């Protein structure tokens, strides 16, 4: 009998006390397990796995709440809890007795363990070694101090960025300065003060993108751009501390640098292969990117500044493809897009979503039960609209993982998808840009990767245990379908008239897909190579900017203003999990492009590859390497040429 899904609830008043109690109980349980006369996978590894899983069940709602309903109270409790949870995790990962027990079980039971259980042991033993379990007490203490400090610094980095984003607003009073901006964005910006109509633009994504893309006043664009790229200057000091601590930790553990430490648990085999991979893509993209820039500059009649590129690119896109992004938004009303995406997934994988009525953290959040072939499989939580208390960007976060617990009872999976789409009001619906639709499909790719896993060991179920440079494969695979005519026809209907999007509109969208694609590729490669090189030796202070400037000499075709401190907002690597791993997006895109073309060539909905993808990749979670899953799926090695084909780069 399947256990029910957890109820979303955070008792902020007692959270720290409850956390300390749970950790105390966990530590006592582990001590009891260690005293057992004969430890086996069933009596030792499985119960410890489930202790960790249940602690995640308790902690994840606070982490989630702090990201989507951030307040002084959530900030304080989250900040206070980080040292507690980090110290506990460090102590577990450095416990030599557990490490020795795992090694012994691996030897004793190698003939009887299944491949999922073997993978759990393999990953845990690697994690113990990467945490310094085998080192002496004094060194382990220092590693513990570093881990606590790293978690605090990452949280501070993220909070500084959110505060800076929320602190800025640009007020426009002259109607001429909002000419050309989409009506839905004007409505969002509009307010009355002192009997005057004014317009407020902020650094939150829907508002910022609206003015940078459509705002005619170059001075206002520059003001917004400058405010955006100079957010959180105090993060420069945090970057120095993070880099120094990661370097120190890597050296203690026997690595030359953090990049070398990081790829030990990834698909990439060494640093050189990552740098060569990125450099090859730069070489293949650069000429086309230069031609793209020339075309935009020719149309604009001037040398472009950084704050001009989005505006003039949009004008060229309209001229070249006769496509007006704003005309598409009425066809992408948020609720219809969600329903249509569910319909698409039903046709592709035979999965169904049924709405659940339950009280969640915000009235705009919703939840759905996922059924596979008529059987309840998982629960999905959606929170899609921007608000001041929400961290920027879009992400998927897993909560429960599919597994059998220590008593053999099945636990089902659950996950959150969070986005920052234009907010709906009682008068206006949330109308998405096509880019938003792509983002939703991307995050859904992550979510179904977690929720459709049938693995029985939670530490390698769903997204758990998947190599970091492969984890974007399922998300990128799904996002590509947001451009497919047969998929768009499922949900792109005008929110007022109900008219289905025309073939002509779809063709224009498809043709414009790779507009400035080489420039976009170059920008992502700039981020990736900066991240990887930054973690390949120790940089501090002005050296960080100097490294970025040096890379930009090759990759930035528009001269970047000296005031641009992009790194202070690079949350993916300084507050997320992508340090020395941002290259993963491109690495995984080789896999996703390859698999995607196979499904399209087979007609999408009748595709055998799609069904096999469900059974092999989504079902398999992290129980095998993604390389072996890919080879099982496609019957061969990945073909990097498909990445360039997908992006229209010749």
Coordinates of C-alpha atoms in Angstrom, one line a residue:
X1 CA 0.0 0.0 0.0
X2 CA 1.5 3.4 -1.0
X3 CA 2.0 5.9 1.7
X4 CA 0.2 9.3 1.3
X5 CA 2.0 12.4 0.3
X6 CA 3.3 14.8 2.9
X7 CA 1.2 17.8 3.9
X8 CA 3.1 21.0 3.2
X9 CA 3.6 22.6 6.6
X10 CA 6.3 24.6 8.3
X11 CA 6.1 25.4 12.0
X12 CA 8.5 28.3 12.1
X13 CA 8.2 28.9 15.9
X14 CA 9.4 25.5 16.8
X15 CA 11.5 24.6 13.7
X16 CA 15.0 24.9 15.2
X17 CA 14.0 22.9 18.3
X18 CA 12.3 20.2 16.1
X19 CA 15.4 20.1 13.8
X20 CA 17.7 19.6 16.8
X21 CA 15.5 16.8 18.1
X22 CA 15.4 15.0 14.8
X23 CA 19.2 15.2 14.4
X24 CA 19.7 14.0 18.0
X25 CA 17.4 11.0 17.2
X26 CA 19.2 10.3 14.0
X27 CA 22.6 10.3 15.7
X28 CA 21.4 8.0 18.4
X29 CA 19.9 5.6 15.7
X30 CA 23.2 5.6 13.8
X31 CA 25.1 4.8 17.0
X32 CA 22.7 1.9 17.6
X33 CA 23.2 0.6 14.1
X34 CA 27.0 0.7 14.5
X35 CA 26.8 -1.4 17.6
X36 CA 25.0 -4.2 15.7
X37 CA 27.0 -7.4 15.6
X38 CA 26.5 -8.0 11.9
X39 CA 25.7 -5.1 9.6
X40 CA 24.1 -5.8 6.3
X41 CA 22.6 -3.6 3.5
X42 CA 19.1 -4.3 4.9
X43 CA 20.0 -3.7 8.6
X44 CA 22.4 -0.8 8.1
X45 CA 22.5 1.0 4.8
X46 CA 18.8 1.0 4.1
X47 CA 17.7 2.4 7.5
X48 CA 20.5 5.1 7.4
X49 CA 19.2 6.1 3.9
X50 CA 15.7 6.5 5.2
X51 CA 16.9 8.6 8.2
X52 CA 18.4 11.0 5.7
X53 CA 15.3 10.9 3.4
X54 CA 13.0 11.8 6.4
X55 CA 15.2 14.6 7.5
X56 CA 14.9 16.0 3.9
X57 CA 11.1 15.7 4.2
X58 CA 11.3 18.0 7.2
X59 CA 13.9 20.5 6.0
X60 CA 12.8 21.0 2.4
X61 CA 9.6 22.9 3.2
X62 CA 11.6 25.5 5.1
X63 CA 14.2 25.8 2.3
X64 CA 11.3 26.1 -0.2
X65 CA 9.4 28.7 1.8
X66 CA 12.5 30.8 2.2
X67 CA 12.8 30.9 -1.6
X68 CA 9.1 31.5 -2.5
X69 CA 7.8 33.5 0.5
X70 CA 10.9 35.1 1.8
X71 CA 10.5 37.2 5.0
X72 CA 12.6 38.3 7.9
X73 CA 11.3 35.3 9.9
X74 CA 12.1 32.7 7.2
X75 CA 15.5 34.3 6.6
X76 CA 16.5 34.1 10.3
X77 CA 15.2 30.6 10.8
X78 CA 16.8 29.3 7.6
X79 CA 20.1 31.0 8.4
X80 CA 20.0 29.6 12.0
X81 CA 19.3 26.1 10.7
X82 CA 22.1 26.0 8.1
X83 CA 25.0 25.5 10.6
X84 CA 23.0 22.8 12.4
X85 CA 22.1 20.8 9.3
X86 CA 25.6 21.3 7.7
X87 CA 27.4 20.2 10.8
X88 CA 25.2 17.1 11.0
X89 CA 25.7 16.2 7.3
X90 CA 29.5 16.8 7.6
X91 CA 29.8 14.5 10.7
X92 CA 27.9 11.8 8.9
X93 CA 29.9 12.1 5.7
X94 CA 33.2 12.0 7.7
X95 CA 32.2 9.1 10.0
X96 CA 35.0 6.6 9.5
X97 CA 32.9 3.8 11.2
X98 CA 30.1 4.2 8.7
X99 CA 32.6 4.4 5.9
X100 CA 34.3 1.2 7.0
X101 CA 30.9 -0.5 7.4
X102 CA 29.8 0.5 3.9
X103 CA 33.1 -0.9 2.5
X104 CA 32.7 -4.2 4.4
X105 CA 29.1 -4.6 3.2
X106 CA 30.2 -3.8 -0.4
X107 CA 32.7 -6.7 -0.2
X108 CA 30.5 -9.2 1.7
X109 CA 27.3 -8.8 -0.3
X110 CA 28.7 -8.1 -3.8
X111 CA 27.1 -11.3 -5.2
X112 CA 23.7 -10.7 -3.8
X113 CA 23.1 -6.9 -4.0
X114 CA 21.2 -5.6 -7.0
X115 CA 22.6 -2.8 -9.3
X116 CA 20.6 -0.1 -7.4
X117 CA 22.0 -1.1 -4.1
X118 CA 25.5 -1.4 -5.5
X119 CA 25.2 2.2 -6.9
X120 CA 24.1 3.5 -3.5
X121 CA 27.2 2.0 -1.9
X122 CA 29.5 3.2 -4.7
X123 CA 28.2 6.8 -4.4
X124 CA 28.3 6.8 -0.6
X125 CA 31.9 5.5 -0.5
X126 CA 33.0 8.1 -3.1
X127 CA 31.2 10.8 -1.0
X128 CA 32.9 9.6 2.2
X129 CA 36.3 9.9 0.4
X130 CA 35.4 13.3 -1.0
X131 CA 34.4 14.4 2.5
X132 CA 37.7 13.3 4.1
X133 CA 36.3 10.4 6.2
X134 CA 39.7 8.7 6.0
X135 CA 41.6 11.8 7.3
X136 CA 42.7 12.6 10.9
X137 CA 40.4 14.3 13.4
X138 CA 42.0 17.8 13.2
X139 CA 41.8 17.9 9.4
X140 CA 38.2 16.7 9.5
X141 CA 37.3 19.4 12.0
X142 CA 38.7 22.0 9.6
X143 CA 36.7 20.5 6.7
X144 CA 33.6 20.7 8.9
X145 CA 34.2 24.4 9.6
X146 CA 34.7 25.0 5.9
X147 CA 31.4 23.3 5.0
X148 CA 29.4 25.4 7.6
X149 CA 31.0 28.6 6.3
X150 CA 30.3 27.7 2.7
X151 CA 26.6 27.1 3.4
X152 CA 26.3 30.4 5.2
X153 CA 28.2 32.3 2.5
X154 CA 26.0 30.8 -0.3
X155 CA 22.8 31.7 1.6
X156 CA 24.1 35.3 2.2
X157 CA 25.0 35.6 -1.5
X158 CA 21.4 34.6 -2.5
X159 CA 19.8 36.8 0.1
X160 CA 21.9 39.9 -0.9
X161 CA 20.8 39.3 -4.5
X162 CA 17.1 39.1 -3.7
X163 CA 17.3 42.2 -1.5
X164 CA 19.1 44.2 -4.2
X165 CA 16.6 43.1 -6.8
X166 CA 13.7 44.2 -4.6
X167 CA 15.3 47.5 -3.5
X168 CA 15.4 49.1 -7.0
X169 CA 12.6 50.7 -9.0
X170 CA 12.5 53.1 -11.9
X171 CA 9.5 55.4 -12.1
X172 CA 8.3 56.7 -15.5
X173 CA 5.9 59.6 -15.7
X174 CA 6.3 60.5 -19.4
X175 CA 3.9 58.4 -21.5
X176 CA 6.3 58.7 -24.5
X177 CA 8.8 56.6 -22.6
X178 CA 6.5 53.6 -22.5
X179 CA 5.5 53.7 -26.2
X180 CA 6.1 50.3 -27.8
X181 CA 5.9 48.3 -24.6
X182 CA 3.3 45.5 -24.6
X183 CA -0.1 46.4 -23.1
X184 CA 0.1 43.6 -20.5
X185 CA 3.4 44.9 -19.2
X186 CA 2.2 48.5 -19.1
X187 CA -0.8 47.3 -17.0
X188 CA 1.6 45.5 -14.6
X189 CA 3.7 48.7 -14.3
X190 CA 0.9 51.2 -14.0
X191 CA -0.2 52.8 -10.7
X192 CA -1.7 56.1 -9.5
X193 CA 0.0 58.5 -7.1
X194 CA -0.9 62.2 -6.4
X195 CA -3.7 62.0 -9.0
X196 CA -1.1 61.1 -11.6
X197 CA -0.6 57.9 -13.6
X198 CA 2.9 56.5 -13.2
X199 CA 4.7 53.4 -14.3
X200 CA 7.1 51.4 -12.2
X201 CA 9.8 49.1 -13.7
X202 CA 11.9 46.9 -11.5
X203 CA 14.7 44.3 -11.7
X204 CA 12.3 41.4 -11.4
X205 CA 12.5 39.4 -14.6
X206 CA 9.0 40.1 -16.2
X207 CA 9.4 43.8 -15.6
X208 CA 13.1 44.1 -16.5
X209 CA 12.8 42.1 -19.7
X210 CA 9.8 44.1 -20.8
X211 CA 11.6 47.4 -20.8
X212 CA 15.0 46.1 -22.0
X213 CA 13.2 44.4 -25.0
X214 CA 10.6 47.0 -25.9
X215 CA 11.5 50.3 -24.2
X216 CA 12.5 53.0 -26.7
X217 CA 14.3 55.3 -24.3
X218 CA 18.0 54.3 -24.3
X219 CA 18.8 56.3 -21.1
X220 CA 16.1 54.4 -19.2
X221 CA 17.4 51.1 -20.6
X222 CA 20.9 52.0 -19.5
X223 CA 19.7 52.9 -16.0
X224 CA 17.9 49.6 -15.7
X225 CA 20.8 47.6 -17.1
X226 CA 23.3 49.3 -14.9
X227 CA 21.2 48.7 -11.8
X228 CA 20.9 45.0 -12.8
X229 CA 24.6 44.3 -13.5
X230 CA 25.7 46.2 -10.3
X231 CA 23.4 44.4 -7.9
X232 CA 24.8 43.3 -4.5
X233 CA 28.4 44.7 -4.7
X234 CA 29.0 43.1 -1.2
X235 CA 28.9 39.7 -2.9
X236 CA 32.4 40.4 -4.3
X237 CA 33.8 39.8 -0.8
X238 CA 31.7 36.6 -0.5
X239 CA 33.1 35.4 -3.8
X240 CA 36.6 35.8 -2.5
X241 CA 35.8 33.8 0.6
X242 CA 34.0 31.1 -1.3
X243 CA 36.8 30.6 -3.8
X244 CA 39.5 30.5 -1.0
X245 CA 37.5 28.0 1.1
X246 CA 36.7 25.7 -1.9
X247 CA 40.4 25.8 -2.9
X248 CA 41.5 25.0 0.7
X249 CA 39.0 22.1 0.9
X250 CA 40.1 20.6 -2.4
X251 CA 43.8 20.8 -1.5
X252 CA 43.1 19.0 1.9
X253 CA 41.3 16.2 0.0
X254 CA 44.3 15.7 -2.4
X255 CA 43.1 17.6 -5.4
X256 CA 45.0 20.4 -7.3
X257 CA 41.9 22.6 -7.4
X258 CA 38.1 22.7 -6.9
X259 CA 37.4 22.0 -10.6
X260 CA 39.4 18.7 -10.3
X261 CA 37.5 17.8 -7.1
X262 CA 34.1 18.7 -8.8
X263 CA 34.4 16.5 -11.8
X264 CA 35.3 13.4 -9.7
X265 CA 31.6 12.7 -9.5
X266 CA 30.6 13.9 -13.0
X267 CA 30.5 12.4 -16.5
X268 CA 33.5 14.4 -17.7
X269 CA 36.7 12.5 -17.1
X270 CA 39.2 15.4 -16.6
X271 CA 39.6 19.2 -16.7
X272 CA 41.2 19.2 -20.1
X273 CA 38.2 17.4 -21.7
X274 CA 35.8 20.1 -20.3
X275 CA 37.9 23.0 -21.5
X276 CA 38.5 21.5 -24.9
X277 CA 34.7 20.8 -25.3
X278 CA 33.9 24.4 -24.5
X279 CA 36.7 25.8 -26.7
X280 CA 35.6 23.7 -29.6
X281 CA 32.0 25.1 -29.3
X282 CA 33.4 28.7 -29.1
X283 CA 35.4 28.1 -32.3
X284 CA 32.4 26.7 -34.1
X285 CA 30.1 29.5 -33.0
X286 CA 32.2 32.6 -33.3
X287 CA 32.0 33.4 -37.0
X288 CA 28.2 33.0 -37.1
X289 CA 27.9 35.1 -33.9
X290 CA 29.9 37.9 -35.6
X291 CA 27.6 37.8 -38.6
X292 CA 24.6 38.0 -36.4
X293 CA 25.9 41.1 -34.6
X294 CA 26.7 42.8 -37.9
X295 CA 23.1 42.2 -39.0
X296 CA 21.7 43.8 -35.8
X297 CA 24.1 46.7 -36.0
X298 CA 23.3 47.3 -39.7
X299 CA 19.6 47.5 -38.8
X300 CA 20.2 49.8 -35.8
X301 CA 22.6 52.1 -37.7
X302 CA 24.9 52.3 -34.7
X303 CA 27.5 50.5 -32.7
X304 CA 25.6 48.6 -30.1
X305 CA 26.0 49.0 -26.3
X306 CA 25.1 46.1 -23.9
X307 CA 21.8 47.8 -23.0
X308 CA 20.8 48.1 -26.7
X309 CA 21.1 44.5 -27.8
X310 CA 17.7 43.1 -26.6
X311 CA 15.9 46.2 -28.0
X312 CA 17.4 46.2 -31.5
X313 CA 17.4 42.4 -31.7
X314 CA 13.7 42.4 -31.1
X315 CA 13.2 45.0 -33.9
X316 CA 15.3 42.9 -36.3
X317 CA 13.4 39.8 -35.3
X318 CA 10.2 41.5 -36.2
X319 CA 11.6 42.8 -39.5
X320 CA 13.3 39.5 -40.5
X321 CA 10.6 37.0 -39.6
X322 CA 7.6 39.4 -39.4
X323 CA 7.1 38.1 -35.9
X324 CA 5.9 40.2 -33.0
X325 CA 6.5 38.4 -29.7
X326 CA 3.6 40.4 -28.1
X327 CA 1.1 39.0 -30.6
X328 CA 1.8 35.5 -29.3
X329 CA 1.2 36.1 -25.6
X330 CA -2.6 36.0 -25.8
X331 CA -2.2 32.4 -27.1
X332 CA -0.1 31.5 -24.1
X333 CA -2.4 32.1 -21.2
X334 CA -0.7 30.4 -18.2
X335 CA -3.5 28.0 -17.2
X336 CA -4.0 26.8 -20.8
X337 CA -0.3 26.3 -21.2
X338 CA -0.1 24.1 -18.1
X339 CA -3.2 22.1 -19.2
X340 CA -1.8 21.7 -22.7
X341 CA 1.6 20.6 -21.4
X342 CA -0.1 17.9 -19.3
X343 CA -2.0 16.8 -22.4
X344 CA 1.2 16.6 -24.4
X345 CA 2.8 14.5 -21.7
X346 CA -0.2 12.2 -21.7
X347 CA 0.1 11.7 -25.4
X348 CA 3.9 11.1 -25.2
X349 CA 4.1 9.0 -22.0
X350 CA 0.5 8.0 -21.0
X351 CA 0.7 10.1 -17.8
X352 CA -2.2 12.0 -16.4
X353 CA -2.4 14.9 -13.9
X354 CA -5.4 15.5 -11.6
X355 CA -5.8 18.7 -9.6
X356 CA -5.6 18.3 -5.8
X357 CA -7.5 20.7 -3.5
X358 CA -5.1 21.5 -0.6
X359 CA -3.9 24.6 1.3
X360 CA -0.4 25.6 0.2
X361 CA 2.1 28.4 0.9
X362 CA 0.4 30.9 -1.5
X363 CA -3.0 31.1 -3.1
X364 CA -1.4 31.1 -6.6
X365 CA 0.3 27.7 -5.9
X366 CA -1.4 24.5 -6.9
X367 CA -0.8 20.7 -6.7
X368 CA -1.5 17.8 -9.0
X369 CA -1.4 14.0 -8.6
X370 CA 0.4 12.2 -11.4
X371 CA -0.9 8.9 -12.7
X372 CA 1.1 6.5 -15.0
X373 CA -1.0 4.0 -16.9
X374 CA -3.9 4.7 -14.5
X375 CA -1.9 4.2 -11.3
X376 CA -1.0 7.0 -8.8
X377 CA 2.7 7.7 -9.2
X378 CA 3.7 11.1 -7.8
X379 CA 2.6 14.6 -6.8
X380 CA 3.6 17.9 -8.5
X381 CA 3.5 21.4 -6.9
X382 CA 3.4 24.4 -9.2
X383 CA 4.2 28.0 -8.2
X384 CA 4.6 29.9 -11.4
X385 CA 4.0 33.7 -10.9
X386 CA 6.5 36.4 -9.9
X387 CA 6.1 38.2 -6.6
X388 CA 8.4 40.3 -4.4
X389 CA 9.0 37.6 -1.8
X390 CA 10.2 35.1 -4.4
X391 CA 13.8 34.4 -5.4
X392 CA 14.3 35.1 -9.1
X393 CA 14.7 32.5 -11.9
X394 CA 13.0 29.1 -12.3
X395 CA 13.8 25.8 -10.7
X396 CA 12.6 22.3 -9.8
X397 CA 13.2 21.0 -6.3
X398 CA 12.5 17.4 -5.3
X399 CA 10.8 16.6 -2.0
X400 CA 9.9 13.0 -1.6
X401 CA 11.7 10.3 -3.6
X402 CA 10.2 7.0 -4.9
X403 CA 11.6 4.1 -2.9
X404 CA 10.8 1.2 -0.6
X405 CA 11.4 2.1 3.0
X406 CA 13.1 -0.2 5.6
X407 CA 9.8 -2.1 6.1
X408 CA 9.3 -2.6 2.4
X409 CA 6.5 0.0 2.1
X410 CA 6.4 2.0 -1.1
X411 CA 7.0 5.8 -0.9
X412 CA 5.9 7.9 -3.9
X413 CA 7.8 10.9 -5.2
X414 CA 6.9 14.6 -5.2
X415 CA 8.5 17.8 -6.6
X416 CA 8.1 21.5 -6.9
X417 CA 8.3 23.7 -10.0
X418 CA 8.9 27.4 -9.3
X419 CA 8.9 30.1 -12.0
X420 CA 8.6 33.9 -12.2
X421 CA 6.0 34.4 -14.9
X422 CA 3.9 37.6 -15.3
X423 CA 1.5 37.8 -12.3
X424 CA -2.3 37.5 -13.0
X425 CA -4.8 39.8 -11.4
X426 CA -8.6 39.7 -11.2
X427 CA -8.6 41.8 -14.4
X428 CA -5.7 40.4 -16.4
X429 CA -4.6 36.8 -16.9
X430 CA -1.0 35.7 -16.8
X431 CA 0.1 35.8 -20.5
X432 CA 3.4 34.1 -21.1
X433 CA 6.1 34.9 -23.6
X434 CA 7.1 31.9 -25.7
X435 CA 10.4 31.9 -23.8
X436 CA 8.3 31.3 -20.6
X437 CA 6.7 28.3 -22.2
X438 CA 10.1 26.9 -23.0
X439 CA 11.2 27.5 -19.4
X440 CA 8.1 25.7 -18.0
X441 CA 8.8 22.7 -20.3
X442 CA 12.4 22.7 -19.1
X443 CA 11.5 22.6 -15.5
X444 CA 8.8 19.9 -16.2
X445 CA 11.6 17.8 -17.8
X446 CA 13.4 17.9 -14.4
X447 CA 10.2 17.2 -12.5
X448 CA 9.2 14.1 -14.5
X449 CA 12.8 12.8 -14.3
X450 CA 12.3 12.8 -10.5
X451 CA 8.7 11.7 -10.4
X452 CA 8.6 8.9 -12.9
X453 CA 11.5 7.0 -11.4
X454 CA 10.7 3.4 -10.2
X455 CA 14.0 2.9 -8.4
X456 CA 13.6 1.4 -4.9
X457 CA 16.6 3.0 -3.3
X458 CA 15.9 6.7 -2.6
X459 CA 19.5 7.9 -2.9
X460 CA 19.6 6.9 -6.6
X461 CA 15.9 7.5 -7.3
X462 CA 14.7 10.3 -9.6
X463 CA 17.3 13.0 -9.8
X464 CA 19.2 11.7 -6.8
X465 CA 22.6 10.2 -7.7
X466 CA 22.5 11.5 -11.3
X467 CA 25.9 13.0 -12.5
X468 CA 25.6 16.8 -12.3
X469 CA 26.7 17.3 -15.9
X470 CA 23.9 14.9 -17.1
X471 CA 21.1 16.2 -14.9
X472 CA 20.0 18.8 -17.5
X473 CA 19.5 16.1 -20.2
X474 CA 15.8 15.4 -19.4
X475 CA 15.0 19.1 -18.9
X476 CA 16.5 20.2 -22.2
X477 CA 15.0 17.2 -24.0
X478 CA 11.5 18.3 -23.0
X479 CA 12.0 22.0 -23.6
X480 CA 12.7 21.4 -27.3
X481 CA 9.1 20.2 -27.9
X482 CA 7.8 23.7 -27.1
X483 CA 8.7 24.6 -30.7
X484 CA 7.0 21.6 -32.3
X485 CA 3.8 22.5 -34.3
X486 CA 1.9 19.4 -33.2
X487 CA 2.7 20.2 -29.6
X488 CA 1.8 23.9 -29.8
X489 CA -1.6 23.1 -31.4
X490 CA -2.5 21.2 -28.1
X491 CA -2.6 24.4 -26.1
X492 CA -1.9 27.6 -28.0
X493 CA -5.4 29.1 -28.3
X494 CA -6.4 32.8 -27.9
X495 CA -7.5 33.3 -24.3
X496 CA -10.4 35.5 -25.4
X497 CA -11.6 34.1 -28.7
X498 CA -10.5 30.5 -28.3
X499 CA -8.9 30.6 -31.8
X500 CA -6.2 28.0 -32.2
X501 CA -2.8 29.5 -33.2
X502 CA -2.4 29.6 -37.0
X503 CA 0.1 27.5 -39.0
X504 CA 1.6 30.7 -40.2
X505 CA 2.3 32.0 -36.7
X506 CA 3.8 28.6 -35.7
X507 CA 6.0 28.7 -38.8
X508 CA 7.3 32.1 -38.0
X509 CA 8.0 31.0 -34.4
X510 CA 9.9 27.9 -35.6
X511 CA 11.9 29.9 -38.2
X512 CA 12.9 32.5 -35.5
X513 CA 13.9 29.8 -33.0
X514 CA 17.6 30.0 -33.9
X515 CA 17.6 33.8 -34.3
X516 CA 20.9 35.0 -32.9
X517 CA 21.5 31.4 -31.7
X518 CA 25.3 31.6 -32.1
X519 CA 25.4 34.8 -30.0
X520 CA 23.3 33.0 -27.3
X521 CA 25.6 30.0 -27.5
X522 CA 28.7 32.2 -27.1
X523 CA 27.2 33.9 -24.0
X524 CA 26.5 30.5 -22.3
X525 CA 30.0 29.4 -23.2
X526 CA 31.4 32.6 -21.7
X527 CA 29.7 31.8 -18.4
X528 CA 30.8 28.2 -18.5
X529 CA 34.5 28.8 -19.2
X530 CA 34.6 31.6 -16.7
X531 CA 33.1 29.3 -14.0
X532 CA 35.4 26.4 -14.8
X533 CA 38.6 28.5 -15.0
X534 CA 37.7 30.4 -11.9
X535 CA 37.7 27.1 -10.0
X536 CA 40.9 25.8 -11.7
X537 CA 43.2 27.9 -9.6
X538 CA 42.9 30.5 -6.9
X539 CA 41.6 33.9 -7.9
X540 CA 40.8 36.8 -5.5
X541 CA 39.8 40.5 -5.6
X542 CA 40.4 42.2 -9.0
X543 CA 41.8 38.9 -10.4
X544 CA 38.2 37.6 -10.7
X545 CA 37.2 40.5 -12.9
X546 CA 40.5 40.3 -14.9
X547 CA 39.8 36.6 -15.7
X548 CA 36.3 37.5 -16.9
X549 CA 37.6 40.4 -19.0
X550 CA 40.2 38.1 -20.5
X551 CA 37.6 35.6 -21.5
X552 CA 35.3 38.3 -22.9
X553 CA 38.1 39.4 -25.3
X554 CA 37.2 36.3 -27.3
X555 CA 33.5 35.8 -26.4
X556 CA 31.9 39.2 -25.9
X557 CA 31.4 40.8 -29.3
X558 CA 29.7 43.9 -27.7
X559 CA 32.1 45.6 -25.4
X560 CA 31.0 45.1 -21.8
X561 CA 30.9 48.3 -19.6
X562 CA 33.5 48.4 -16.9
X563 CA 30.8 48.8 -14.3
X564 CA 29.3 45.4 -15.2
X565 CA 29.9 43.1 -12.2
X566 CA 28.1 40.1 -13.6
X567 CA 29.8 37.7 -11.2
X568 CA 28.1 39.3 -8.1
X569 CA 24.8 38.0 -9.5
X570 CA 26.0 34.6 -10.8
X571 CA 23.9 32.7 -8.3
X572 CA 24.1 29.4 -10.2
X573 CA 27.7 28.9 -9.2
X574 CA 27.9 30.9 -5.9
X575 CA 24.5 30.1 -4.4
X576 CA 23.4 27.0 -6.4
X577 CA 25.1 23.7 -7.1
X578 CA 26.9 24.6 -10.3
X579 CA 30.4 25.7 -9.1
X580 CA 32.8 24.3 -11.7
X581 CA 29.7 22.7 -13.3
X582 CA 28.0 25.4 -15.4
X583 CA 29.4 23.7 -18.5
X584 CA 26.9 20.9 -17.6
X585 CA 24.2 22.7 -19.6
X586 CA 26.1 22.3 -22.9
X587 CA 27.5 18.9 -22.0
X588 CA 24.0 17.6 -21.4
X589 CA 22.6 19.3 -24.5
X590 CA 24.7 17.0 -26.6
X591 CA 22.6 14.1 -25.2
X592 CA 19.3 15.9 -25.3
X593 CA 19.6 17.2 -28.9
X594 CA 20.5 13.7 -30.1
X595 CA 17.6 12.0 -28.3
X596 CA 15.1 14.8 -29.3
X597 CA 15.9 14.5 -33.1
X598 CA 15.2 10.7 -32.9
X599 CA 11.8 11.3 -31.3
X600 CA 10.9 14.0 -33.9
X601 CA 12.0 11.8 -36.8
X602 CA 9.7 9.1 -35.5
X603 CA 6.7 11.4 -35.5
X604 CA 6.7 12.4 -31.8
X605 CA 3.5 10.8 -30.5
X606 CA 4.1 7.4 -32.1
X607 CA 7.8 7.4 -31.3
X608 CA 9.4 4.2 -30.0
X609 CA 12.4 6.2 -28.8
X610 CA 10.0 8.3 -26.6
X611 CA 8.6 5.2 -24.9
X612 CA 12.0 3.8 -24.5
X613 CA 13.2 7.1 -23.0
X614 CA 10.4 6.8 -20.4
X615 CA 11.4 3.2 -19.6
X616 CA 15.1 3.7 -19.6
X617 CA 16.1 7.3 -18.6
X618 CA 13.0 8.5 -16.6
X619 CA 12.3 5.2 -15.0
X620 CA 16.0 4.6 -14.2
X621 CA 16.8 7.7 -12.1
X622 CA 20.4 7.7 -10.9
X623 CA 20.8 4.0 -10.5
X624 CA 23.2 3.8 -13.6
X625 CA 25.4 6.3 -15.3
X626 CA 23.7 8.5 -17.8
X627 CA 26.3 7.4 -20.4
X628 CA 25.0 3.8 -20.1
X629 CA 21.4 4.9 -20.2
X630 CA 22.0 6.9 -23.3
X631 CA 23.8 4.0 -25.0
X632 CA 20.9 1.7 -24.0
X633 CA 18.4 4.3 -25.4
X634 CA 20.1 5.0 -28.7
X635 CA 22.3 2.0 -29.2
X636 CA 25.4 4.2 -29.7
X637 CA 27.5 7.0 -28.3
X638 CA 26.1 10.6 -28.3
X639 CA 26.8 12.6 -31.5
X640 CA 27.9 16.2 -30.7
X641 CA 27.0 17.4 -34.2
X642 CA 23.3 17.3 -33.1
X643 CA 23.9 20.1 -30.6
X644 CA 25.1 22.4 -33.4
X645 CA 22.2 21.3 -35.6
X646 CA 19.7 22.1 -32.9
X647 CA 21.1 25.6 -32.5
X648 CA 21.3 26.2 -36.3
X649 CA 25.0 26.5 -36.2
X650 CA 26.7 25.3 -39.4

